[in-house]
Coordinates of C-alpha atoms in Angstrom, one line a residue:
Chain A
X77 CA -0.4 -6.4 30.0
X78 CA 0.2 -9.1 32.6
X79 CA -3.3 -10.4 32.2
X80 CA -2.8 -10.7 28.4
X81 CA 0.5 -12.5 28.8
X82 CA -1.0 -14.9 31.4
X83 CA -4.0 -15.6 29.2
X84 CA -1.6 -16.3 26.3
X85 CA 0.5 -18.6 28.4
X86 CA -2.5 -20.9 29.1
X87 CA -4.3 -20.5 25.8
X88 CA -4.3 -23.2 23.2
X89 CA -1.6 -22.7 20.6
X90 CA -2.8 -21.5 17.2
X91 CA 0.3 -22.8 15.4
X92 CA -0.9 -25.6 13.1
X93 CA 0.5 -28.9 14.6
X94 CA 3.1 -30.8 12.8
X95 CA 1.2 -34.1 12.8
X96 CA -2.0 -32.8 11.3
X97 CA -2.3 -34.4 7.9
X98 CA -4.5 -31.7 6.3
X99 CA -2.1 -28.9 7.2
X100 CA -0.1 -28.7 4.0
X101 CA 1.9 -25.7 5.2
X102 CA 3.5 -27.5 8.1
X103 CA 4.2 -30.7 6.4
X104 CA 6.1 -28.8 3.8
X105 CA 8.0 -26.7 6.3
X106 CA 9.2 -29.8 8.2
X107 CA 10.4 -31.5 4.9
X108 CA 12.1 -28.3 4.0
X109 CA 13.9 -28.1 7.4
X110 CA 15.3 -31.6 6.9
X111 CA 16.5 -30.9 3.4
X112 CA 17.9 -27.5 4.5
X113 CA 19.9 -29.3 7.2
X114 CA 21.3 -31.7 4.6
X115 CA 22.3 -28.8 2.3
X116 CA 23.7 -26.4 4.8
X117 CA 23.9 -28.2 8.1
X118 CA 22.0 -25.3 9.6
X119 CA 18.9 -23.2 9.2
X120 CA 18.0 -21.3 6.1
X121 CA 18.2 -17.5 6.1
X122 CA 16.2 -15.6 3.5
X123 CA 16.7 -12.0 2.3
X124 CA 13.6 -10.6 0.7
X125 CA 13.9 -8.0 -2.0
X126 CA 11.1 -6.1 -3.6
X127 CA 12.2 -5.2 -7.2
X128 CA 8.9 -3.8 -8.4
X129 CA 6.0 -5.6 -7.0
X130 CA 2.6 -4.2 -6.0
X131 CA 3.3 -5.2 -2.4
X132 CA 0.9 -8.1 -2.5
X133 CA 3.7 -10.7 -2.4
X134 CA 5.3 -8.8 0.6
X135 CA 2.0 -9.1 2.5
X136 CA 2.0 -12.8 2.2
X137 CA 5.7 -13.1 3.1
X138 CA 4.9 -11.2 6.3
X139 CA 2.1 -13.6 7.0
X140 CA 4.6 -16.5 7.1
X141 CA 5.7 -15.1 10.5
X142 CA 2.3 -15.0 12.1
X143 CA 1.2 -17.6 14.8
X144 CA -0.5 -19.9 12.2
X145 CA 2.6 -20.5 10.1
X146 CA 5.4 -19.5 12.6
X147 CA 8.1 -19.9 10.1
X148 CA 11.0 -19.5 12.6
X149 CA 10.2 -22.7 14.4
X150 CA 11.7 -24.6 11.4
X151 CA 14.8 -22.5 11.5
X152 CA 13.6 -20.6 8.4
X153 CA 13.9 -16.8 8.9
X154 CA 14.0 -13.5 7.1
X155 CA 17.3 -11.7 7.7
X156 CA 18.1 -8.0 7.4
X157 CA 21.5 -8.2 5.8
X158 CA 22.2 -10.0 2.5
X159 CA 25.5 -11.1 4.1
X160 CA 23.6 -13.3 6.4
X161 CA 21.5 -14.9 3.7
X162 CA 21.4 -18.2 1.9
X163 CA 18.4 -17.4 -0.2
X164 CA 17.5 -14.3 -2.1
X165 CA 13.7 -14.0 -2.6
X166 CA 12.9 -11.5 -5.2
X167 CA 9.4 -10.1 -6.0
X168 CA 8.3 -7.8 -8.8
X169 CA 9.0 -7.2 -12.5
X170 CA 12.5 -5.8 -11.8
X171 CA 12.1 -2.1 -12.6
X172 CA 14.9 -0.3 -14.3
X173 CA 15.4 1.8 -11.2
X174 CA 15.8 -1.4 -9.0
X175 CA 18.1 -3.3 -11.3
X176 CA 21.4 -2.0 -9.8
X177 CA 20.1 -2.5 -6.2
X178 CA 19.1 -6.0 -7.1
X179 CA 22.5 -6.8 -8.5
X180 CA 24.4 -5.3 -5.5
X181 CA 22.2 -7.2 -3.0
X182 CA 22.9 -10.4 -4.8
X183 CA 26.6 -9.7 -5.0
X184 CA 26.6 -9.2 -1.1
X185 CA 25.3 -12.7 -0.5
X186 CA 27.9 -15.3 0.3
X187 CA 28.1 -18.3 -2.1
X188 CA 26.4 -20.8 -2.5
X189 CA 23.2 -18.8 -2.7
X190 CA 19.8 -19.5 -4.3
X191 CA 17.6 -17.1 -6.1
X192 CA 13.9 -17.6 -5.8
X193 CA 11.6 -15.5 -8.0
X194 CA 8.3 -15.0 -6.2
X195 CA 5.0 -14.3 -7.9
X196 CA 3.8 -13.7 -11.4
X197 CA 5.6 -10.4 -11.9
X198 CA 9.0 -11.9 -10.9
X199 CA 8.5 -14.8 -13.2
X200 CA 8.0 -12.9 -16.5
X201 CA 6.6 -9.5 -15.7
X202 CA 3.1 -10.9 -15.3
X203 CA 0.4 -8.3 -16.0
X204 CA 3.2 -5.7 -16.5
X205 CA 5.4 -7.7 -18.8
X206 CA 4.9 -5.2 -21.6
X207 CA 6.2 -2.3 -19.5
X208 CA 9.2 -0.3 -20.9
X209 CA 10.0 0.5 -17.2
X210 CA 10.5 -3.3 -16.4
X211 CA 13.1 -5.9 -17.2
X212 CA 10.4 -8.6 -17.6
X213 CA 11.1 -10.6 -14.5
X214 CA 14.1 -11.7 -12.3
X215 CA 15.5 -14.1 -14.9
X216 CA 16.6 -11.3 -17.1
X217 CA 19.0 -10.0 -14.4
X218 CA 20.0 -13.1 -12.3
X219 CA 20.0 -16.8 -12.7
X220 CA 16.9 -18.1 -11.0
X221 CA 16.8 -21.4 -9.1
X222 CA 13.1 -21.5 -8.5
X223 CA 9.9 -19.7 -9.4
X224 CA 7.0 -19.6 -7.0
X225 CA 3.8 -19.0 -8.9
X226 CA 0.8 -17.0 -7.8
X227 CA -0.6 -13.5 -7.7
X228 CA 0.4 -13.3 -4.9
X229 CA 1.5 -16.8 -3.8
X230 CA -0.2 -17.8 -0.5
X231 CA 1.9 -18.5 2.5
X232 CA 1.4 -22.2 1.8
X233 CA 2.6 -21.7 -1.8
X234 CA 5.7 -20.0 -0.5
X235 CA 6.6 -22.9 1.8
X236 CA 5.9 -25.4 -1.0
X237 CA 8.2 -23.4 -3.2
X238 CA 11.0 -23.3 -0.8
X239 CA 10.7 -27.2 -0.5
X240 CA 10.8 -27.6 -4.2
X241 CA 14.1 -25.6 -4.3
X242 CA 15.7 -27.8 -1.8
X243 CA 14.6 -31.1 -3.4
X244 CA 15.9 -29.8 -6.7
X245 CA 19.3 -29.1 -5.2
X246 CA 19.7 -32.2 -3.0
Chain B
X212 CA -6.0 34.6 -16.2
X213 CA -6.8 31.2 -17.7
X214 CA -9.2 28.8 -16.1
X215 CA -6.1 26.7 -15.2
X216 CA -4.5 29.5 -13.3
X217 CA -7.8 30.6 -11.7
X218 CA -8.0 27.0 -10.3
X219 CA -4.5 27.3 -9.0
X220 CA -5.4 30.6 -7.2
X221 CA -8.5 28.8 -5.6
X222 CA -6.2 26.0 -4.4
X223 CA -3.7 28.5 -3.0
X224 CA -6.5 30.4 -1.2
X225 CA -7.7 27.1 0.4
X226 CA -11.1 27.4 -1.4
X227 CA -10.5 24.1 -3.1
X228 CA -8.3 21.0 -2.4
X229 CA -6.1 19.2 -5.0
X230 CA -7.2 15.8 -5.8
X231 CA -4.8 15.1 -8.7
X232 CA -2.8 16.6 -11.6
X233 CA -1.7 14.6 -14.6
X234 CA -0.8 14.9 -18.3
X235 CA -1.6 13.2 -21.6
X236 CA -0.2 14.2 -25.0
X237 CA -1.8 17.6 -25.8
X238 CA -3.3 18.4 -22.4
X239 CA -2.8 18.6 -18.6
X240 CA -5.7 17.6 -16.3
X241 CA -6.6 18.8 -12.8
X242 CA -9.1 17.2 -10.5
X243 CA -10.1 19.2 -7.4
X244 CA -12.5 18.9 -4.6
X245 CA -14.6 22.1 -4.2
X246 CA -17.8 22.9 -2.3
X247 CA -18.4 19.3 -1.5
X248 CA -18.0 18.1 -5.1
X249 CA -15.3 16.5 -7.2
X250 CA -14.4 18.7 -10.3
X251 CA -12.2 18.2 -13.4
X252 CA -10.5 20.6 -15.6
X253 CA -8.5 20.0 -18.8
X254 CA -6.0 22.5 -20.0
X255 CA -4.9 22.3 -23.6
X256 CA -1.2 22.6 -24.1
X257 CA -0.3 21.6 -27.6
X258 CA 3.3 22.9 -27.1
X259 CA 3.8 20.8 -24.0
X260 CA 4.2 23.8 -21.8
X261 CA 1.7 24.7 -19.0
X262 CA 1.9 27.2 -16.1
X263 CA 3.1 25.4 -12.9
X264 CA 0.5 25.4 -10.2
X265 CA 3.2 24.3 -7.6
X266 CA 4.4 27.9 -7.7
X267 CA 1.3 28.9 -5.7
X268 CA 0.3 25.5 -4.3
X269 CA 3.1 23.3 -3.2
X270 CA 1.1 20.0 -3.0
X271 CA 1.1 20.1 -6.8
X272 CA 4.9 19.9 -6.9
X273 CA 5.5 16.1 -7.2
X274 CA 2.6 15.7 -9.4
X275 CA 4.0 18.3 -11.9
X276 CA 7.4 16.7 -11.7
X277 CA 5.8 13.4 -12.5
X278 CA 3.9 15.0 -15.4
X279 CA 7.2 16.3 -16.8
X280 CA 8.7 12.7 -16.5
X281 CA 5.9 10.9 -18.1
X282 CA 4.8 13.1 -20.8
X283 CA 7.9 15.3 -21.5
X284 CA 6.0 18.4 -20.6
X285 CA 7.4 21.4 -19.1
X286 CA 5.7 23.1 -16.1
X287 CA 6.7 26.7 -16.4
X288 CA 8.0 28.2 -13.3
X289 CA 8.2 24.8 -11.4
X290 CA 10.1 25.5 -8.3
X291 CA 11.8 22.1 -8.3
X292 CA 12.3 20.7 -11.8
X293 CA 14.2 17.6 -10.9
X294 CA 12.8 14.3 -12.2
X295 CA 10.6 12.4 -9.8
X296 CA 9.2 9.1 -11.0
X297 CA 11.7 8.1 -13.7
X298 CA 15.2 7.6 -12.6
X299 CA 18.0 8.6 -15.0
X300 CA 15.7 10.7 -17.1
X301 CA 17.8 13.8 -16.7
X302 CA 21.2 14.3 -18.2
X303 CA 22.7 15.3 -14.9
X304 CA 22.9 13.3 -11.7
X305 CA 20.1 13.6 -9.2
X306 CA 21.0 16.0 -6.5
X307 CA 19.5 16.1 -3.1
X308 CA 18.7 19.5 -1.7
X309 CA 21.7 21.0 0.0
X310 CA 21.7 21.3 3.8
X311 CA 24.2 23.6 5.5
X312 CA 25.2 24.1 9.1
X313 CA 27.6 23.1 11.8
X314 CA 27.6 19.5 13.3
X315 CA 25.3 18.1 10.6
X316 CA 25.7 14.6 9.1
X317 CA 23.9 12.7 6.5
X318 CA 22.4 9.2 6.6
X319 CA 21.4 7.5 3.4
X320 CA 18.8 4.7 3.7
X321 CA 17.5 2.6 1.0
X322 CA 16.2 1.7 -1.6
X323 CA 16.8 -1.8 -0.1
X324 CA 15.6 -1.7 3.5
X325 CA 16.3 -4.1 6.4
X326 CA 13.1 -6.1 6.2
X327 CA 10.2 -7.1 3.9
X328 CA 9.5 -3.6 2.8
X329 CA 9.0 -1.9 -0.5
X330 CA 11.9 0.1 -1.9
X331 CA 12.5 3.8 -1.5
X332 CA 15.3 6.1 -0.4
X333 CA 15.5 8.4 2.6
X334 CA 18.3 11.0 2.9
X335 CA 18.4 12.2 6.5
X336 CA 20.3 15.1 7.8
X337 CA 20.9 14.9 11.5
X338 CA 22.4 17.0 14.3
X339 CA 23.3 14.3 16.8
X340 CA 20.3 12.1 17.1
X341 CA 17.8 14.8 16.0
X342 CA 16.5 14.8 12.5
X343 CA 17.0 18.2 10.9
X344 CA 15.5 17.2 7.6
X345 CA 14.6 14.0 5.6
X346 CA 14.3 14.1 1.8
X347 CA 12.4 11.2 0.2
X348 CA 13.5 9.8 -3.2
X349 CA 10.8 7.6 -4.6
X350 CA 10.1 6.0 -8.1
X351 CA 12.0 2.8 -7.5
X352 CA 8.9 0.8 -8.2
X353 CA 7.7 2.9 -11.2
X354 CA 6.2 0.2 -13.4
X355 CA 4.8 2.5 -16.1
X356 CA 1.2 1.6 -15.3
X357 CA -0.4 4.6 -17.0
X358 CA 1.6 3.9 -20.2
X359 CA 0.5 0.3 -20.1
X360 CA -3.2 1.3 -19.5
X361 CA -3.3 3.4 -22.8
X362 CA -4.9 1.0 -25.3
X363 CA -5.4 -1.9 -23.0
X364 CA -8.7 -4.0 -23.1
X365 CA -10.9 -3.2 -20.2
X366 CA -10.6 -6.5 -18.3
X367 CA -6.8 -6.4 -18.4
X368 CA -6.7 -2.7 -17.4
X369 CA -9.0 -3.5 -14.4
X370 CA -6.7 -6.3 -13.4
X371 CA -3.8 -3.9 -13.5
X372 CA -5.6 -1.3 -11.6
X373 CA -6.2 -4.0 -8.9
X374 CA -2.4 -4.3 -8.6
X375 CA -1.5 -0.7 -8.1
X376 CA -1.0 -1.4 -4.4
X377 CA -1.6 -4.9 -3.2
X378 CA -2.9 -3.8 0.2
X379 CA -5.6 -1.6 -1.6
X380 CA -6.6 -3.9 -4.4
X381 CA -10.3 -3.7 -3.7
X382 CA -10.2 0.1 -3.4
X383 CA -8.3 0.5 -6.7
X384 CA -10.5 -2.0 -8.5
X385 CA -13.6 -0.3 -7.1
X386 CA -12.4 3.2 -8.1
X387 CA -11.5 1.9 -11.6
X388 CA -14.9 0.2 -12.0
X389 CA -16.8 3.2 -10.9
X390 CA -14.9 5.5 -13.3
X391 CA -15.4 3.0 -16.1
X392 CA -19.1 2.6 -15.4
X393 CA -19.5 6.4 -15.3
X394 CA -17.7 6.7 -18.7
X395 CA -19.9 4.0 -20.3
X396 CA -23.2 4.6 -18.5
X397 CA -23.3 1.1 -17.2
X398 CA -25.1 0.7 -13.8
X399 CA -23.9 -2.2 -11.6
X400 CA -26.8 -4.3 -10.0
X401 CA -27.7 -3.6 -6.4
X402 CA -26.2 -6.8 -5.0
X403 CA -22.9 -6.1 -6.7
X404 CA -22.8 -2.6 -5.1
X405 CA -23.3 -4.0 -1.6
X406 CA -20.9 -6.8 -2.1
X407 CA -18.2 -4.2 -3.3
X408 CA -18.8 -2.3 0.0
X409 CA -18.4 -5.5 1.9
X410 CA -15.2 -6.3 0.3
X411 CA -13.8 -2.8 0.7
X412 CA -14.6 -2.9 4.5
X413 CA -13.0 -6.3 4.9
X414 CA -9.9 -4.9 3.2
X415 CA -10.0 -1.9 5.6
X416 CA -10.4 -4.2 8.5
X417 CA -7.4 -6.5 7.5
X418 CA -5.1 -3.6 6.9
X419 CA -6.0 -1.6 10.0
X420 CA -5.5 -4.7 12.2
X421 CA -2.1 -5.3 10.5
X422 CA -1.1 -1.6 10.9
X423 CA -2.0 -1.4 14.6
X424 CA 0.1 -4.4 15.3
X425 CA 3.0 -3.3 13.0
X426 CA 3.2 0.2 14.4
X427 CA 3.4 -1.1 18.0
X428 CA 6.0 -3.6 16.8
X429 CA 8.1 -0.6 15.7
X430 CA 7.9 0.6 19.3
X431 CA 9.2 -2.9 20.3
X432 CA 5.8 -4.0 21.6
X433 CA 5.8 -7.4 19.9
X434 CA 2.8 -8.7 21.9
X435 CA 0.3 -6.4 20.1
X436 CA 1.9 -7.4 16.7
X437 CA 1.5 -11.1 17.4
X438 CA -2.2 -10.7 18.4
X439 CA -3.1 -8.4 15.6
X440 CA -1.4 -10.7 13.0
X441 CA -3.6 -13.5 14.2
X442 CA -6.7 -11.4 13.7
X443 CA -5.5 -10.3 10.3
X444 CA -4.8 -13.9 9.2
X445 CA -8.4 -14.8 10.2
X446 CA -9.8 -12.0 8.0
X447 CA -7.6 -13.2 5.1
X448 CA -8.7 -16.8 5.4
X449 CA -12.3 -15.8 5.6
X450 CA -11.8 -13.6 2.4
X451 CA -10.3 -16.6 0.6
X452 CA -13.2 -18.7 1.6
X453 CA -15.9 -16.2 0.6
X454 CA -14.3 -14.5 -2.4
X455 CA -11.7 -17.0 -3.6
X456 CA -8.7 -14.9 -2.9
X457 CA -6.9 -13.9 0.4
X458 CA -6.6 -10.2 -0.7
X459 CA -9.7 -10.3 -2.9
X460 CA -7.8 -9.4 -6.1
X461 CA -10.0 -9.3 -9.2
X462 CA -13.1 -9.5 -7.1
X463 CA -14.5 -6.2 -8.2
X464 CA -14.9 -5.9 -12.0
X465 CA -16.3 -3.2 -14.3
X466 CA -20.1 -3.9 -14.2
X467 CA -20.3 -5.6 -10.9
X468 CA -18.4 -8.4 -9.0
X469 CA -16.8 -11.5 -10.1
X470 CA -18.1 -13.9 -7.4
X471 CA -21.3 -14.1 -5.5
X472 CA -21.4 -14.6 -1.8
X473 CA -23.1 -17.8 -0.7
X474 CA -25.4 -18.0 2.4
X475 CA -22.6 -19.9 4.1
X476 CA -20.3 -17.1 3.4
X477 CA -22.7 -14.5 5.0
X478 CA -22.7 -16.7 8.1
X479 CA -18.9 -17.1 8.1
X480 CA -18.4 -13.3 7.8
X481 CA -20.9 -12.5 10.5
X482 CA -19.1 -14.9 12.8
X483 CA -15.8 -13.4 11.9
X484 CA -17.1 -9.9 12.7
X485 CA -18.3 -11.0 16.1
X486 CA -15.1 -12.9 16.8
X487 CA -12.9 -9.9 15.9
X488 CA -15.0 -7.4 17.9
X489 CA -14.6 -9.7 21.0
X490 CA -10.9 -10.2 20.5
X491 CA -9.9 -6.7 19.5
X492 CA -11.5 -4.8 22.5
X493 CA -9.0 -6.2 25.0
X494 CA -6.2 -5.3 22.6
X495 CA -7.4 -1.7 22.3
X496 CA -7.5 -1.6 26.1
X497 CA -4.0 -3.0 26.2
X498 CA -2.8 -0.3 23.9
X499 CA -4.4 2.4 26.0
X500 CA -3.2 1.0 29.4
X501 CA 0.5 0.4 28.4
X502 CA 2.4 3.4 29.6
X503 CA 5.8 2.4 28.1
X504 CA 4.2 2.1 24.6
X505 CA 2.3 5.4 25.0
X506 CA 5.6 7.0 26.0
X507 CA 6.8 6.3 22.4
X508 CA 3.6 7.2 20.5
X509 CA 2.2 10.3 22.3
X510 CA 3.8 13.5 21.0
X511 CA 5.9 11.7 18.4
X512 CA 5.9 12.7 14.7
X513 CA 3.4 15.5 15.0
X514 CA 1.7 16.7 11.8
X515 CA 0.2 20.1 12.1
X516 CA -3.5 20.4 11.1
X517 CA -2.6 23.3 8.8
X518 CA -0.3 21.1 6.6
X519 CA -2.9 18.3 6.6
X520 CA -5.5 20.7 5.3
X521 CA -3.2 22.4 2.8
X522 CA -2.1 19.0 1.3
X523 CA -5.7 17.6 1.5
X524 CA -4.1 14.5 3.3
X525 CA -6.6 11.6 3.2
X526 CA -7.2 8.7 5.5
X527 CA -5.9 8.4 9.0
X528 CA -3.1 10.9 8.3
X529 CA -5.5 13.7 7.7
X530 CA -8.1 12.6 10.2
X531 CA -5.6 12.4 13.0
X532 CA -4.7 16.0 12.2
X533 CA -8.1 17.5 12.2
X534 CA -9.1 17.0 8.5
X535 CA -12.6 15.7 8.6
X536 CA -12.9 14.1 5.2
X537 CA -14.0 10.6 4.1
X538 CA -14.8 9.9 0.5
X539 CA -17.5 7.4 1.5
X540 CA -19.4 10.4 2.9
X541 CA -18.5 13.3 0.6
X542 CA -18.7 13.2 -2.4
X543 CA -20.0 9.7 -1.4
X544 CA -20.9 6.6 -3.4
X545 CA -23.5 3.8 -2.9
X546 CA -24.4 2.0 -0.8
X547 CA -22.8 4.2 2.1
X548 CA -25.7 6.7 2.0
X549 CA -27.9 3.9 3.3
X550 CA -25.4 2.8 6.1
X551 CA -24.7 4.3 9.5
X552 CA -21.1 5.1 10.4
X553 CA -19.2 7.9 12.0
X554 CA -15.8 9.2 10.8
X555 CA -13.5 9.6 13.7
X556 CA -11.3 12.8 13.8
X557 CA -8.6 13.9 16.2
X558 CA -6.4 17.0 16.2
X559 CA -3.2 15.9 18.0
X560 CA -1.6 14.6 14.8
X561 CA 0.9 12.4 16.5
X562 CA 1.6 8.7 16.1
X563 CA -0.8 8.0 18.9
X564 CA -3.6 9.9 17.1
X565 CA -2.9 7.9 14.0
X566 CA -3.2 4.6 15.9
X567 CA -6.4 5.8 17.7
X568 CA -8.0 6.7 14.4
X569 CA -7.3 3.1 13.1
X570 CA -8.6 1.6 16.4
X571 CA -11.9 3.5 16.1
X572 CA -12.2 2.8 12.4
X573 CA -11.9 -0.9 13.1
X574 CA -15.0 -0.6 15.3
X575 CA -16.9 1.4 12.6
X576 CA -15.9 -1.0 9.9
X577 CA -17.1 -4.0 11.9
X578 CA -20.4 -2.2 12.3
X579 CA -20.6 -1.6 8.5
X580 CA -19.8 -5.3 7.8
X581 CA -22.6 -6.3 10.1
X582 CA -25.1 -3.9 8.5
X583 CA -24.2 -5.0 4.9
X584 CA -24.5 -8.6 5.8
X585 CA -27.9 -8.0 7.4
X586 CA -29.3 -6.1 4.4
X587 CA -27.5 -7.6 1.4
X588 CA -30.1 -7.4 -1.5
X589 CA -30.7 -10.4 -3.8
X590 CA -30.3 -10.4 -7.5
X591 CA -27.7 -10.5 -10.3
X592 CA -24.0 -9.7 -9.6
X593 CA -22.9 -8.2 -13.0
X594 CA -24.5 -6.0 -15.5
X595 CA -24.1 -6.2 -19.4
X596 CA -21.5 -3.7 -20.5
X597 CA -22.6 -0.7 -22.6
X598 CA -20.2 0.0 -25.4
X599 CA -19.7 3.7 -25.7
X600 CA -17.1 6.4 -25.6
X601 CA -16.7 8.6 -22.7
X602 CA -14.8 9.9 -19.6
X603 CA -15.3 9.0 -16.0
X604 CA -13.7 9.6 -12.6
X605 CA -14.2 8.2 -9.1
X606 CA -12.9 8.9 -5.6
X607 CA -13.0 5.8 -3.4
X608 CA -12.0 5.7 0.3
X609 CA -9.4 3.0 0.7
X610 CA -7.9 2.1 4.1
X611 CA -5.1 4.5 3.5
X612 CA -7.2 7.4 2.2
X613 CA -8.9 8.5 -1.0
X614 CA -7.9 6.7 -4.2
X615 CA -8.6 8.7 -7.4
X616 CA -9.1 7.2 -10.9
X617 CA -9.8 9.1 -14.1
X618 CA -10.2 7.4 -17.4
X619 CA -11.3 7.7 -21.0
X620 CA -13.0 4.7 -22.6
X621 CA -13.5 3.8 -26.3
X622 CA -15.8 0.8 -26.4
X623 CA -14.1 -1.8 -24.3
X624 CA -10.6 -0.3 -24.7
X625 CA -9.1 2.1 -22.2
X626 CA -7.7 5.1 -24.2
X627 CA -6.1 6.8 -21.2
X628 CA -6.1 6.2 -17.4
X629 CA -4.7 8.0 -14.5
X630 CA -4.6 6.5 -10.9
X631 CA -3.6 8.6 -8.0
X632 CA -2.7 7.0 -4.6
X633 CA -3.6 8.8 -1.4
X634 CA 0.2 8.7 -0.6
X635 CA 0.9 11.5 -3.0
X636 CA -0.3 13.9 -0.4
X637 CA 0.9 12.0 2.7
X638 CA 4.6 11.2 1.7
X639 CA 5.5 15.0 1.7
X640 CA 3.9 15.4 5.1
X641 CA 6.0 12.6 6.6
X642 CA 9.1 14.8 5.8
X643 CA 7.5 17.6 8.0
X644 CA 6.3 15.3 10.8
X645 CA 9.7 13.8 11.4
X646 CA 11.5 17.1 11.8
X647 CA 12.9 17.5 15.3
X648 CA 12.2 13.9 16.3
X649 CA 15.1 11.5 17.0
X650 CA 16.1 9.3 14.1
X651 CA 15.3 6.2 16.1
X652 CA 11.6 7.2 15.9
X653 CA 11.6 7.4 12.1
X654 CA 10.4 3.7 11.6
X655 CA 7.6 4.4 14.1
X656 CA 6.5 7.6 12.3
X657 CA 6.9 6.0 8.9
X658 CA 4.8 3.0 9.9
X659 CA 2.1 5.3 11.4
X660 CA 1.8 7.0 8.0
X661 CA 2.2 3.6 6.2
X662 CA 2.4 5.4 2.7
X663 CA 2.4 3.2 -0.4
X664 CA 5.5 2.9 -2.6
X665 CA 4.0 0.9 -5.5
X666 CA 0.8 2.8 -5.4
X667 CA 2.7 6.1 -5.5
X668 CA 5.3 5.1 -8.0
X669 CA 2.6 3.8 -10.5

């Protein structure tokens, strides 16, 4: 393990540098960080909630934490408790079985809070819009501040979406 | 004894293994694996009542509860008639099974978990730190997929099949396409067959890399997680460059594949395989050499081989507990009969064994990717669709285990479709594997199973 750690210590960083103009993800995250500071005077905490997705959106939200995107260096982080959150990021069609859980999670978030609907399903039910088991997206249950398109949205799309939310509010 | 009950007796005797059980108005269906072949049996039940097979073969229990929920059928003699997939379907509140004894306490977890995780509920009964029992409650992500499939146009149905479980989109789309092609008599061109296998192996590689890192992370070994996440991201970026989508959604379509692979893509993937092989070997050694990590994984969450066999558990869950089964080999589908690979099997059944199976499968999958790239045939990538009526079924080895799809086609419309995730026979075994472990090891055990919620809940 020591050898691996030493190698890592001296290896070139994979995290895409801030100044690289072709790195869309990083440019957006920096802009988001500045806007978040203006809004909240601190970093932005995100509570993710799967309300009936296929798990595709979750996989890409996980990817935001890998060494290439390294979300936390901008003060953006996923938190375990809704009571620590500023943003509720919801994926999925909102199944009938998850409706109450979604509402209770939202109620546990201190105000002001923003609701972000992630992916085609969360927007309007997507390919499952006709399902009698679904509410047809997050908008049917909660006021949505922003939709992030994609099936699933890529990590870059997710960062772009969070930026758009902050610009809309500022 | 009807053919239905005779099949139940063979399942109970261990002569056949259960692949799936589902209902449609007027009939219940059974798919089983027997003497190396996939079989199908339909049992007419115009009254909506059929004899429960779970009475003699417990792995059928949740499938029969689901059949009751989805079709309003009654499985006569069903030992546990509570609803399963549809919440609020019964007039009475859902009751967890009673647990009695001194010093016991209950812990309710979910459906919302502390992280980016799919929703499900676990009801733990503990004696101090030791788990006496856990009962799962699933169905929170029930999207009514099978209801939506009935009457859907073939392309739309294929897209939905590819979103049963996002991590297994290629496996589901492939199983759906194979079943539809069997129903219509359409033969996909050779190049498409090989490109499908290539996508399926890339999906397996990405998921196994993610899993090895994530399981170690649940034992607080973040170093492995960080390294594996880098490799996974490299695979996803290569997938996006070659197939136009990071998870390769909608890449496999009935009749063939949606996108061809360019010569530059072949070179890119060959380079990727080479790079991952070089980068993963020291990580596998690191896992093997770290005693503090092994202390958490060895002997934890043991699944007994008898249970794995009885439940016909697929994937790494079955193979880590002595069940030597891989749908790519038996019943098998092209082009795997032309490819060389071994199926690793262990008998220990603990978290360590489930990690070791994945580590070995990463090596096998890299070998398959290299073989496919070297021998990829030229030619068209999609066949013209034959408009007919018919039924078809397929069993495809996804990263998690065997994905089963059965469907009935009428021209280019899906009349009925059933999709069964491998998790159906893995979730019940997690309940058994956690028994007697400390509750702090549950996330570790759970991640080593990595069952699907969306795929299971349909």
